[in-house]
mmCIF file of C-alpha atoms (C1' of nucleotides) in Angstrom:
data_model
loop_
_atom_site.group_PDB
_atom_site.id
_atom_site.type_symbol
_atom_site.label_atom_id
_atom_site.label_comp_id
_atom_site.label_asym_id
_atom_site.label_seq_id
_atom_site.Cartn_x
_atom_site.Cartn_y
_atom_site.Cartn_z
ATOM 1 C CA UNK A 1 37.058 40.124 -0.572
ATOM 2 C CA UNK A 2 38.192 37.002 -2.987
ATOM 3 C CA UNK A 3 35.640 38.330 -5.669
ATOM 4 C CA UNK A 4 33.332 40.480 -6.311
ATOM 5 C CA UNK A 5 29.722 40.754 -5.437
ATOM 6 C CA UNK A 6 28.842 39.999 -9.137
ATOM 7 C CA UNK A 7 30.569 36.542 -9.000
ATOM 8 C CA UNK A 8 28.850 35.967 -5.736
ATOM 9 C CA UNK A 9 25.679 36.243 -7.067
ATOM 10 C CA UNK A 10 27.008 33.944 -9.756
ATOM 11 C CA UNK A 11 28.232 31.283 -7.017
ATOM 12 C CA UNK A 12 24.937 31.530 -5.057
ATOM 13 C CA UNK A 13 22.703 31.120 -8.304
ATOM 14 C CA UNK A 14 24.679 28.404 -9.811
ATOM 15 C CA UNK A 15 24.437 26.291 -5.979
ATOM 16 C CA UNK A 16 20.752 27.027 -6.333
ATOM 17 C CA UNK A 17 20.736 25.431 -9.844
ATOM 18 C CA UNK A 18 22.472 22.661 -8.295
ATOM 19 C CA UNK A 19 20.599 22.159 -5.648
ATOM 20 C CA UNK A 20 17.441 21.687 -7.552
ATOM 21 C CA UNK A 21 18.889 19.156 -9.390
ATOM 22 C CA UNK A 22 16.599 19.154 -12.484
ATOM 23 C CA UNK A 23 17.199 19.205 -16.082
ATOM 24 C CA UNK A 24 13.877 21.687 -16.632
ATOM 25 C CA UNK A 25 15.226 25.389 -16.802
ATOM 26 C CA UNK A 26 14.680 27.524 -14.246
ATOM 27 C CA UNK A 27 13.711 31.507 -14.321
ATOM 28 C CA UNK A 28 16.349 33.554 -13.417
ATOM 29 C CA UNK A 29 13.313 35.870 -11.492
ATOM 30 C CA UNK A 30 12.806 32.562 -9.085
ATOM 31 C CA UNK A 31 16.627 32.441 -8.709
ATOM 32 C CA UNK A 32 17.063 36.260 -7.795
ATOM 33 C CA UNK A 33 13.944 36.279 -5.497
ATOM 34 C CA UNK A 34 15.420 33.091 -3.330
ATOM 35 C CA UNK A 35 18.350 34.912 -2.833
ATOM 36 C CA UNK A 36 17.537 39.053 -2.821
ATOM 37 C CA UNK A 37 19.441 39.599 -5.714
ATOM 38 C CA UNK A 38 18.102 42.248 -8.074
ATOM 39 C CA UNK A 39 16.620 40.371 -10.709
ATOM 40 C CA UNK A 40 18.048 42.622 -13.837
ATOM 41 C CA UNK A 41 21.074 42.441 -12.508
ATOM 42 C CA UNK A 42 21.362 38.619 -12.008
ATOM 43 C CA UNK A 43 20.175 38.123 -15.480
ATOM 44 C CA UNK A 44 23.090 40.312 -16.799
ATOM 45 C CA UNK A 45 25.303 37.681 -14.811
ATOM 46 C CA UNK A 46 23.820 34.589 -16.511
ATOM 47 C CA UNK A 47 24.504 35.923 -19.457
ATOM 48 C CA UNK A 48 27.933 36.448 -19.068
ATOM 49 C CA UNK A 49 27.891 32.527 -17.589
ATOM 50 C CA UNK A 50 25.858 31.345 -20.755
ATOM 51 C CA UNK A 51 28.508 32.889 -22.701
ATOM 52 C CA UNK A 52 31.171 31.024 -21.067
ATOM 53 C CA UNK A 53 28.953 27.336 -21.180
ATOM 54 C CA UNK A 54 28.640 27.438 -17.627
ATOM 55 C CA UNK A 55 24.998 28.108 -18.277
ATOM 56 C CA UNK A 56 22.306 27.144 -20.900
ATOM 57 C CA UNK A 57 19.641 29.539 -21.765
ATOM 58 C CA UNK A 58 16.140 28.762 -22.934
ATOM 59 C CA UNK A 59 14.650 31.495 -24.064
ATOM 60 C CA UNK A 60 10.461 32.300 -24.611
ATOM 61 C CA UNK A 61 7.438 30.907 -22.082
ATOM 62 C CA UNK A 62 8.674 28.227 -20.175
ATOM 63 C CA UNK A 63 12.006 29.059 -20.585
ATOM 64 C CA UNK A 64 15.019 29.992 -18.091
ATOM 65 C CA UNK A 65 18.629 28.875 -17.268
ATOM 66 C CA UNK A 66 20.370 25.828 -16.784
ATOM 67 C CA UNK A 67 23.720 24.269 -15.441
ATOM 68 C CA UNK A 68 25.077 23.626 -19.042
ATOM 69 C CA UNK A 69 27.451 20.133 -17.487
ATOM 70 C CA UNK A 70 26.628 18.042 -14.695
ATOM 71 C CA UNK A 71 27.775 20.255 -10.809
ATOM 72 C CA UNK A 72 30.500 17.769 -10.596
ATOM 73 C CA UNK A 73 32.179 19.049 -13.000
ATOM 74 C CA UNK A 74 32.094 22.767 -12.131
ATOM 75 C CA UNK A 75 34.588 24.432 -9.841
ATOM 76 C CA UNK A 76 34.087 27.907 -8.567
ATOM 77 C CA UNK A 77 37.381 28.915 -9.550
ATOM 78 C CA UNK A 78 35.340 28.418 -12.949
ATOM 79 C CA UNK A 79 32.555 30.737 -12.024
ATOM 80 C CA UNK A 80 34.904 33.394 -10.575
ATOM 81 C CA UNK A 81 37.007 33.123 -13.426
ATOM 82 C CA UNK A 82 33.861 33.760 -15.910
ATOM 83 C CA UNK A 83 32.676 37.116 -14.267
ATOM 84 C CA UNK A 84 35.948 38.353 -12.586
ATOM 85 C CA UNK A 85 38.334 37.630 -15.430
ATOM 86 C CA UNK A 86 41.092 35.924 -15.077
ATOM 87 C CA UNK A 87 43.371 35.915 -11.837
ATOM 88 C CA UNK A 88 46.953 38.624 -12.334
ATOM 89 C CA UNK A 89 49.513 35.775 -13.585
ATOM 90 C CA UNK A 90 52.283 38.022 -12.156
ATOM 91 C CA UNK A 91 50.697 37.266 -8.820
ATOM 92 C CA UNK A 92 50.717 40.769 -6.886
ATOM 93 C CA UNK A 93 52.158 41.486 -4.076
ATOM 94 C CA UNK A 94 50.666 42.472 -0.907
ATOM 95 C CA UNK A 95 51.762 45.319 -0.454
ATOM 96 C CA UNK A 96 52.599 46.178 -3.777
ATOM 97 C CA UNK A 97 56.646 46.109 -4.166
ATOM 98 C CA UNK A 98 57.395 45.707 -7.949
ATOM 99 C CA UNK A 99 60.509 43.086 -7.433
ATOM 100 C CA UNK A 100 58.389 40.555 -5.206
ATOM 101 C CA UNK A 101 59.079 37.186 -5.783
ATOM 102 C CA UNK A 102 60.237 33.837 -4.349
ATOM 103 C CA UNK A 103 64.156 35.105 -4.064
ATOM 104 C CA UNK A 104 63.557 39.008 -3.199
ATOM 105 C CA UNK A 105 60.343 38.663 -1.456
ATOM 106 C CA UNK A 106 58.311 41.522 0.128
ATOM 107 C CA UNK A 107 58.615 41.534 4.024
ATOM 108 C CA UNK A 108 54.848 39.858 4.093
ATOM 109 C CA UNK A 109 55.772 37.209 1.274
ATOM 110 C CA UNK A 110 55.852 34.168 2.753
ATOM 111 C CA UNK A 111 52.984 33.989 4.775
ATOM 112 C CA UNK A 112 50.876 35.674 2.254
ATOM 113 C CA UNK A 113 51.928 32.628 -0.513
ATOM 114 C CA UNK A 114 50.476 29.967 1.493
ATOM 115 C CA UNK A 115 47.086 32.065 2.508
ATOM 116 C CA UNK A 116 47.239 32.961 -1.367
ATOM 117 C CA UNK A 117 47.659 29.202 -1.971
ATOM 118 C CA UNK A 118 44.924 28.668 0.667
ATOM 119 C CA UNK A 119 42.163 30.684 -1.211
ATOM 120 C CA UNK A 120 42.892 28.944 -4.351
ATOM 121 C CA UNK A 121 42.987 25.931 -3.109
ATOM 122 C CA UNK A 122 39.884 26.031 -1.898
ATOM 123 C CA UNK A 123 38.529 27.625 -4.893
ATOM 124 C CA UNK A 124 39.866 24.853 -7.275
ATOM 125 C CA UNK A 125 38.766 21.874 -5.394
ATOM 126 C CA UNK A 126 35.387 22.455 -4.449
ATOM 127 C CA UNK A 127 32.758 21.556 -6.942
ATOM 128 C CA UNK A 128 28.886 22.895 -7.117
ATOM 129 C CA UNK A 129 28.110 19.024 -6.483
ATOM 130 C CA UNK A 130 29.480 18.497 -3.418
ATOM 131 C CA UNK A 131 28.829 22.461 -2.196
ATOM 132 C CA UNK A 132 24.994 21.589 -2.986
ATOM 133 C CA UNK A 133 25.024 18.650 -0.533
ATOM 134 C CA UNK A 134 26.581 20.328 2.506
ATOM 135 C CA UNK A 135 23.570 22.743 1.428
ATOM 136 C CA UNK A 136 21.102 20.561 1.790
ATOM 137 C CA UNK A 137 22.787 18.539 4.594
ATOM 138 C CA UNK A 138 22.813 21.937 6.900
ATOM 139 C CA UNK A 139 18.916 22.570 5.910
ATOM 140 C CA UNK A 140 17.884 19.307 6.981
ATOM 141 C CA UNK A 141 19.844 19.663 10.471
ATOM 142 C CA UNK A 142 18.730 23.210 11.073
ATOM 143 C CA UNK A 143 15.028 21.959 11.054
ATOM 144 C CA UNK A 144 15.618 19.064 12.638
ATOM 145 C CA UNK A 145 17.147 20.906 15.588
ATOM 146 C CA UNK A 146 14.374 23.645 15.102
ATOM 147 C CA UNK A 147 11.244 20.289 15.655
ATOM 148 C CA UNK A 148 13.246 20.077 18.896
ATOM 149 C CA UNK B 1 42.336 42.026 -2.045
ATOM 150 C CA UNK B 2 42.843 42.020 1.353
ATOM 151 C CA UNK B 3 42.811 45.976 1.841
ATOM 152 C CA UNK B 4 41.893 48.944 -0.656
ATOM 153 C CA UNK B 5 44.874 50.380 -2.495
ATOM 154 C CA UNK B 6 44.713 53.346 -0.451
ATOM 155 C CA UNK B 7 45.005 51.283 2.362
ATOM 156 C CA UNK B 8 48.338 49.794 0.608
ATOM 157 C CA UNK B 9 49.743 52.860 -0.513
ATOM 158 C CA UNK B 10 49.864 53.989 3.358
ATOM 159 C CA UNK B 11 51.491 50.560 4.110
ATOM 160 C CA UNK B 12 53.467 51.404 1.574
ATOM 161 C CA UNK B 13 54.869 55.033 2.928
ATOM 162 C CA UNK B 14 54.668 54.121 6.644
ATOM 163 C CA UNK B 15 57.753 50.939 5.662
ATOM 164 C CA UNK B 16 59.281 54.034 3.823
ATOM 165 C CA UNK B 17 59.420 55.987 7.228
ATOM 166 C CA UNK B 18 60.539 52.715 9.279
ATOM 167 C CA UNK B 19 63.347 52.645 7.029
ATOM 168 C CA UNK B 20 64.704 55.810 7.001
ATOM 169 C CA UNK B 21 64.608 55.622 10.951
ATOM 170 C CA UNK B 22 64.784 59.536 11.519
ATOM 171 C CA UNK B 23 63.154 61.872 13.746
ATOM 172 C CA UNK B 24 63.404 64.337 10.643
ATOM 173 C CA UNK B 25 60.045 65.132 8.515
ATOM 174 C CA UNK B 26 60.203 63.768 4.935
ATOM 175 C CA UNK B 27 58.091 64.954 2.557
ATOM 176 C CA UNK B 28 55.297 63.609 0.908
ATOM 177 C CA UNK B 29 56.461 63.867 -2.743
ATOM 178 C CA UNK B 30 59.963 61.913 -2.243
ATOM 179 C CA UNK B 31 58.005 58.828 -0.730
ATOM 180 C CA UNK B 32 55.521 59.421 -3.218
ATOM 181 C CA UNK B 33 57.993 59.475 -5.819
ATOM 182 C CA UNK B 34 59.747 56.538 -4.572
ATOM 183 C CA UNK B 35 56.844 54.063 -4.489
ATOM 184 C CA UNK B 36 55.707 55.694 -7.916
ATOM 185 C CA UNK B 37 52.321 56.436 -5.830
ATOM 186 C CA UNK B 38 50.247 59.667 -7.484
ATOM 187 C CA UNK B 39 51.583 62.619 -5.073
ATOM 188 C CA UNK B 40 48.486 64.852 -4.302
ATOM 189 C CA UNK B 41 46.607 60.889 -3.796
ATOM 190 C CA UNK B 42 49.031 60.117 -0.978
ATOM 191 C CA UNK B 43 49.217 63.461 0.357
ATOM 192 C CA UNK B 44 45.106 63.021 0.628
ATOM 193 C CA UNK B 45 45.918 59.418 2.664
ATOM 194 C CA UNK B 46 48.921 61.127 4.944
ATOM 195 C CA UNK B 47 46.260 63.352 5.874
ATOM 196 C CA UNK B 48 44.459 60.551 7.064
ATOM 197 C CA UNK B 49 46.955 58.552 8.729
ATOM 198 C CA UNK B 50 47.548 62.167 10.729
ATOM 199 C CA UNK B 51 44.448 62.820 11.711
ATOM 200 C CA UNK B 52 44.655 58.768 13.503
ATOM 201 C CA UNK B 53 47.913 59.491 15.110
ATOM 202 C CA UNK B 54 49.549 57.138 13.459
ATOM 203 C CA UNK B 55 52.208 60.072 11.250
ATOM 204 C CA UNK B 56 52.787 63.413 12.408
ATOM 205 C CA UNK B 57 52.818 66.187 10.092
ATOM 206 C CA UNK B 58 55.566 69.355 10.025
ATOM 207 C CA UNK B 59 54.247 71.709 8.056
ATOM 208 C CA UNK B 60 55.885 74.377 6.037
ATOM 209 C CA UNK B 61 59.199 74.810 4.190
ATOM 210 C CA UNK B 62 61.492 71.540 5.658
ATOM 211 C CA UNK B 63 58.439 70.063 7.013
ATOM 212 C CA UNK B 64 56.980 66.585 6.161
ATOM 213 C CA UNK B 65 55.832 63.662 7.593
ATOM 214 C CA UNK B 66 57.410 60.989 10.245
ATOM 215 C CA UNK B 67 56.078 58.304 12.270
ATOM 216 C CA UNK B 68 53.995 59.520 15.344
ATOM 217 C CA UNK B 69 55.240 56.704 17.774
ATOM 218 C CA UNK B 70 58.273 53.884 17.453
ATOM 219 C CA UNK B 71 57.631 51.676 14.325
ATOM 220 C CA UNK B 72 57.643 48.545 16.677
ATOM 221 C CA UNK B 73 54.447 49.986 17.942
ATOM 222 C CA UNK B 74 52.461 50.701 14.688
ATOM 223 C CA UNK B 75 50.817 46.983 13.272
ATOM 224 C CA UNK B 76 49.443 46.597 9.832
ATOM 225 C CA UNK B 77 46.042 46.165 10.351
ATOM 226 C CA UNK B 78 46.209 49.609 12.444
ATOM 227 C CA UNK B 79 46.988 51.035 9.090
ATOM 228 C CA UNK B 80 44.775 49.548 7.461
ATOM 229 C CA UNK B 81 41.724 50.418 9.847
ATOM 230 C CA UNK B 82 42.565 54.348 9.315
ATOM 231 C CA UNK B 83 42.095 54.243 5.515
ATOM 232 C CA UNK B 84 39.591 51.681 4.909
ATOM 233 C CA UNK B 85 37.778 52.103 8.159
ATOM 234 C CA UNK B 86 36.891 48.878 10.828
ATOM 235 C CA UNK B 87 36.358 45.506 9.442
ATOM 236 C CA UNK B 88 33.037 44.008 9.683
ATOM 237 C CA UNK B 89 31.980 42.226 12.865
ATOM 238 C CA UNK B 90 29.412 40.315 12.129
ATOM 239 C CA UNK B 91 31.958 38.619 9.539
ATOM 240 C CA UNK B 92 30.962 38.529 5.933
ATOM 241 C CA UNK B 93 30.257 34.830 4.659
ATOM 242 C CA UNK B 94 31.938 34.090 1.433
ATOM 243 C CA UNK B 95 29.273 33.307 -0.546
ATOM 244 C CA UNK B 96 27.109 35.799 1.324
ATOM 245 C CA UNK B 97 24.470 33.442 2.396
ATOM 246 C CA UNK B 98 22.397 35.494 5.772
ATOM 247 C CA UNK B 99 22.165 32.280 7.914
ATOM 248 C CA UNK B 100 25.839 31.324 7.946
ATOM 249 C CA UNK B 101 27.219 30.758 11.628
ATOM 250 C CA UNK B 102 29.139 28.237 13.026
ATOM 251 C CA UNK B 103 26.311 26.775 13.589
ATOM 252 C CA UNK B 104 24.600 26.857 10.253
ATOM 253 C CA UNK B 105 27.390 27.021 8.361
ATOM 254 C CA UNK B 106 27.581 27.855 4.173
ATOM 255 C CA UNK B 107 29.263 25.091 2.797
ATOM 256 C CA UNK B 108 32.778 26.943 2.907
ATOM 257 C CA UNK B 109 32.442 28.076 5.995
ATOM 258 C CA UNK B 110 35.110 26.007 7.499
ATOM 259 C CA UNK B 111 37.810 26.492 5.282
ATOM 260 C CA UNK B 112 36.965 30.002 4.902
ATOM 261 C CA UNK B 113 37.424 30.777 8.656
ATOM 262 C CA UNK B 114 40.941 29.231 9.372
ATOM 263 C CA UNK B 115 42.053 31.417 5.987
ATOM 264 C CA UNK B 116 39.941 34.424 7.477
ATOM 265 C CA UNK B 117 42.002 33.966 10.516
ATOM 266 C CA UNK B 118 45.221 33.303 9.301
ATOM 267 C CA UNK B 119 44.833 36.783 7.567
ATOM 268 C CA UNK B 120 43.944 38.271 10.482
ATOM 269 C CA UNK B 121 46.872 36.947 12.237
ATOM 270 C CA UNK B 122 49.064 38.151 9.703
ATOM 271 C CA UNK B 123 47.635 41.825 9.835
ATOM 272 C CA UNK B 124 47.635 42.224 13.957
ATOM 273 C CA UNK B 125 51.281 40.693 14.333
ATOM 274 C CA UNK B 126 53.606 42.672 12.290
ATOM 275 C CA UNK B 127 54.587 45.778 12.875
ATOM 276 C CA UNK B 128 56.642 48.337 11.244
ATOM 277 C CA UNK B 129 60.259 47.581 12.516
ATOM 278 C CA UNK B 130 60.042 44.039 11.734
ATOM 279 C CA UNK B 131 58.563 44.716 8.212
ATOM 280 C CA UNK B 132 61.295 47.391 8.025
ATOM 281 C CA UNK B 133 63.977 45.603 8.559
ATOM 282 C CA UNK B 134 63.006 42.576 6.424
ATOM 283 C CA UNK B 135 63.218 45.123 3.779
ATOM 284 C CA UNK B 136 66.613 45.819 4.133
ATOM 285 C CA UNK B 137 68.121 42.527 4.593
ATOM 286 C CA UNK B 138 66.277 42.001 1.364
ATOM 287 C CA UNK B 139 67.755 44.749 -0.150
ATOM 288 C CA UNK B 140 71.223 43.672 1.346
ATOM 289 C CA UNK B 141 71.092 40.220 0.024
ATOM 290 C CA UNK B 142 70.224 41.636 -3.813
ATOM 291 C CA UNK B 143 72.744 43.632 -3.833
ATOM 292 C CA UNK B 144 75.463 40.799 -2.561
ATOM 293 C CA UNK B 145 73.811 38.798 -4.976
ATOM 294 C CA UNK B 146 74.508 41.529 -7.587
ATOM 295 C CA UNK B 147 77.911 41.551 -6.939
ATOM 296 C CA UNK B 148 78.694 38.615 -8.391
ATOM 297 C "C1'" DC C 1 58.194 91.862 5.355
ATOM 298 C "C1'" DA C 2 58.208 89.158 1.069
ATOM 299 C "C1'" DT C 3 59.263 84.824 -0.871
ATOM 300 C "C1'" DT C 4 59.401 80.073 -0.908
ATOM 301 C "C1'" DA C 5 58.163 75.465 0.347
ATOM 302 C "C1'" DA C 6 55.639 72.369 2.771
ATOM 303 C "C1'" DA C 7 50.997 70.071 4.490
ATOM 304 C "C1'" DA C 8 45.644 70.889 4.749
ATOM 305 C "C1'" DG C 9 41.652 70.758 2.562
ATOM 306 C "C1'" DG C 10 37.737 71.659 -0.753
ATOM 307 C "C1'" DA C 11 36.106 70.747 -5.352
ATOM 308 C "C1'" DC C 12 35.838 67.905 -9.009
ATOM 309 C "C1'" DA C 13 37.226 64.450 -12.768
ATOM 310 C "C1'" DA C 14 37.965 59.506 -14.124
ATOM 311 C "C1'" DT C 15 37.108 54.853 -13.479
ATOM 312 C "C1'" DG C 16 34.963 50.584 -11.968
ATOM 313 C "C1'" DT C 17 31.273 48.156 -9.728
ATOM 314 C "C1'" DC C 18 26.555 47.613 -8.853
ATOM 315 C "C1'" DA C 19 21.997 48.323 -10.393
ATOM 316 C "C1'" DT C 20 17.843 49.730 -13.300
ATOM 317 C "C1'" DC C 21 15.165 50.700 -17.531
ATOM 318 C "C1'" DC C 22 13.608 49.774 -21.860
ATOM 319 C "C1'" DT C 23 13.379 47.430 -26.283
ATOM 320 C "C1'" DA C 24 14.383 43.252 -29.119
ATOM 321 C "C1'" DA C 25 14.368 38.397 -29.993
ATOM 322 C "C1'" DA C 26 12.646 33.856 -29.184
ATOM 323 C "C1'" DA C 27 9.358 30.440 -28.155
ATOM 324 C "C1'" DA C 28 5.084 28.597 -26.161
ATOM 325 C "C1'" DA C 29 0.168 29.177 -25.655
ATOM 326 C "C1'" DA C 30 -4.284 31.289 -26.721
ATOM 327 C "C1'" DT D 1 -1.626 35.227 -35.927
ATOM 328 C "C1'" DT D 2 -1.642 37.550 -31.609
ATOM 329 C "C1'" DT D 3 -0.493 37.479 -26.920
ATOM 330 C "C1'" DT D 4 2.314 36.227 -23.252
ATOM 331 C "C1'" DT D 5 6.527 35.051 -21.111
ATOM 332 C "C1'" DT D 6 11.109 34.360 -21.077
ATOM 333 C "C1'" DT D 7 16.269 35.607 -22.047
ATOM 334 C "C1'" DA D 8 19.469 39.099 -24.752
ATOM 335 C "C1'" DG D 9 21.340 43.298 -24.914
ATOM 336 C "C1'" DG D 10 21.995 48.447 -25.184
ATOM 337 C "C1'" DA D 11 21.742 52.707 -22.537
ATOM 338 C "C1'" DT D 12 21.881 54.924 -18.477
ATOM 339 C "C1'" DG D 13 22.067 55.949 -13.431
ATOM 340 C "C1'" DA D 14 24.002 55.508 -8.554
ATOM 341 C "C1'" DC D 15 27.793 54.990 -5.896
ATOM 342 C "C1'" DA D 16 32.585 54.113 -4.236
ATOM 343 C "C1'" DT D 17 37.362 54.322 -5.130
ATOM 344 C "C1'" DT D 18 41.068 56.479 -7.247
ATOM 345 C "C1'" DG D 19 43.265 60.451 -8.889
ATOM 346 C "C1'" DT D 20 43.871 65.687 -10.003
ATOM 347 C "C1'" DC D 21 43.536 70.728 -9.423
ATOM 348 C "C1'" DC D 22 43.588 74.763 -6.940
ATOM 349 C "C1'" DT D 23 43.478 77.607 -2.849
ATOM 350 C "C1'" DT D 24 44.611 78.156 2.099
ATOM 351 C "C1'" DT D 25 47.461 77.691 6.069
ATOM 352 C "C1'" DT D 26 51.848 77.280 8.193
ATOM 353 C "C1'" DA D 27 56.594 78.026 8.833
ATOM 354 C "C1'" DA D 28 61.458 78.759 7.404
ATOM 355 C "C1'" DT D 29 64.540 81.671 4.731
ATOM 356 C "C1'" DG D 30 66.117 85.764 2.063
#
DNA sequence: CATTAAAAGGACAATGTCATCCTAAAAAAA
DNA sequence: TTTTTTTAGGATGACATTGTCCTTTTAATG
């Protein structure tokens, strides 16, 4: 819908990361069986993230990935950005009419820019650091309500 | 993005019919040719849009296609549900985690809903006539603006 | 009735995304 | 040094979307 399954995976493996919180590496296997992703598959994607030093790789026994800066300073824009590719700068149109723009807008522009401004917003202000807490935060409700 | 582009091209053609505004069939190949949209591809996605009363088809020499009800009656998101088929309803969470609810919600859960919904807004109000005639105020204004 | 011009529809080709398989490289442990 | 365990990376397969080709059906016109 805003990206594609690949940078989902990315998003969910990189909150795991986060979550955990450690600076030992961590197999991607253990990351792709947490979350059902097919493990080949997910490694493919942290390769593409080591490549762009979103990731650190240890390779050999013992080994595994790594958020390569502190979650704070990740943004999932990042992440999307690293397996998507980068967003059309000629932002396109909804409905695809070649002269779009501000002063001959398509008959959908207007409320599409601020939804379109919506999405990013929301994908340049969120961080893995804060997206980890509200993680955690909802775990530790959901089994407090499920003691009840 | 928000639809397939199959979904868009229809969008795409059906504005085309709103704007002519005439019980006559056009053909295929002039919208196609006017929205620079692969002929025999659109002709495939007319088929469609028949086949869910939403164009009727004349066939043979003059036939064509032409809008199977008034365009104040046809909404977006009908369109869009005849070529890309009904929208999930157990709504997709954006970073695809199972237990995401209101409840239990993934850590974008809130933003992503009022966004979700704003979409969703923008796809069930709008209909053809309105789009339509956006259009050609648009185009009016260009060409004033042309003028001078 | 034959010709022409349109949509209908089946088959298939091209492309992109998602996924798997297998071998190589790297590093720790036996 | 050999074995084991991990990521790196190339090749390939499965599938969906997009796009093309060709034949059939339908209907107006010569």
């Amino acid at each position: 819908m805003l990206y594609t399954k690949s940078a989902e995976y990315a998003i969910q493996a990189m909150i795991y990361l986060a979550e955990k919180n450690t600076d030992d590496p961590t197999m991607v296997s253990e990351i792709a069986e947490a979350y059902e992703i097919p493990r080949q598959f997910l490694a493919k994607i942290a390769q593409t993230l080591v490549k762009h030093h979103l990731l650190n790789a240890i390779r050999g026994r013992n080994g595994g990935v790594k958020l390569a800066k502190p979650a704070k300073e990740i943004y999932i824009h990042q992440i999307v950005y690293a397996i998507d590719g980068a967003p059309l700068e000629h932002e396109q149109c909804v409905i695809g009419i070649n002269e779009c723009s501000d002063v001959a807008p398509c008959p959908f522009h207007h409320k599409w820019k601020v939804i379109r401004e919506d999405i990013r917003e929301m994908l340049m202000s969120e961080n893995l650091h804060v997206l980890a807490k509200r993680v955690i935060e909802k775990r530790n409700e959901m089994s407090k309500a499920m003691a009840n």
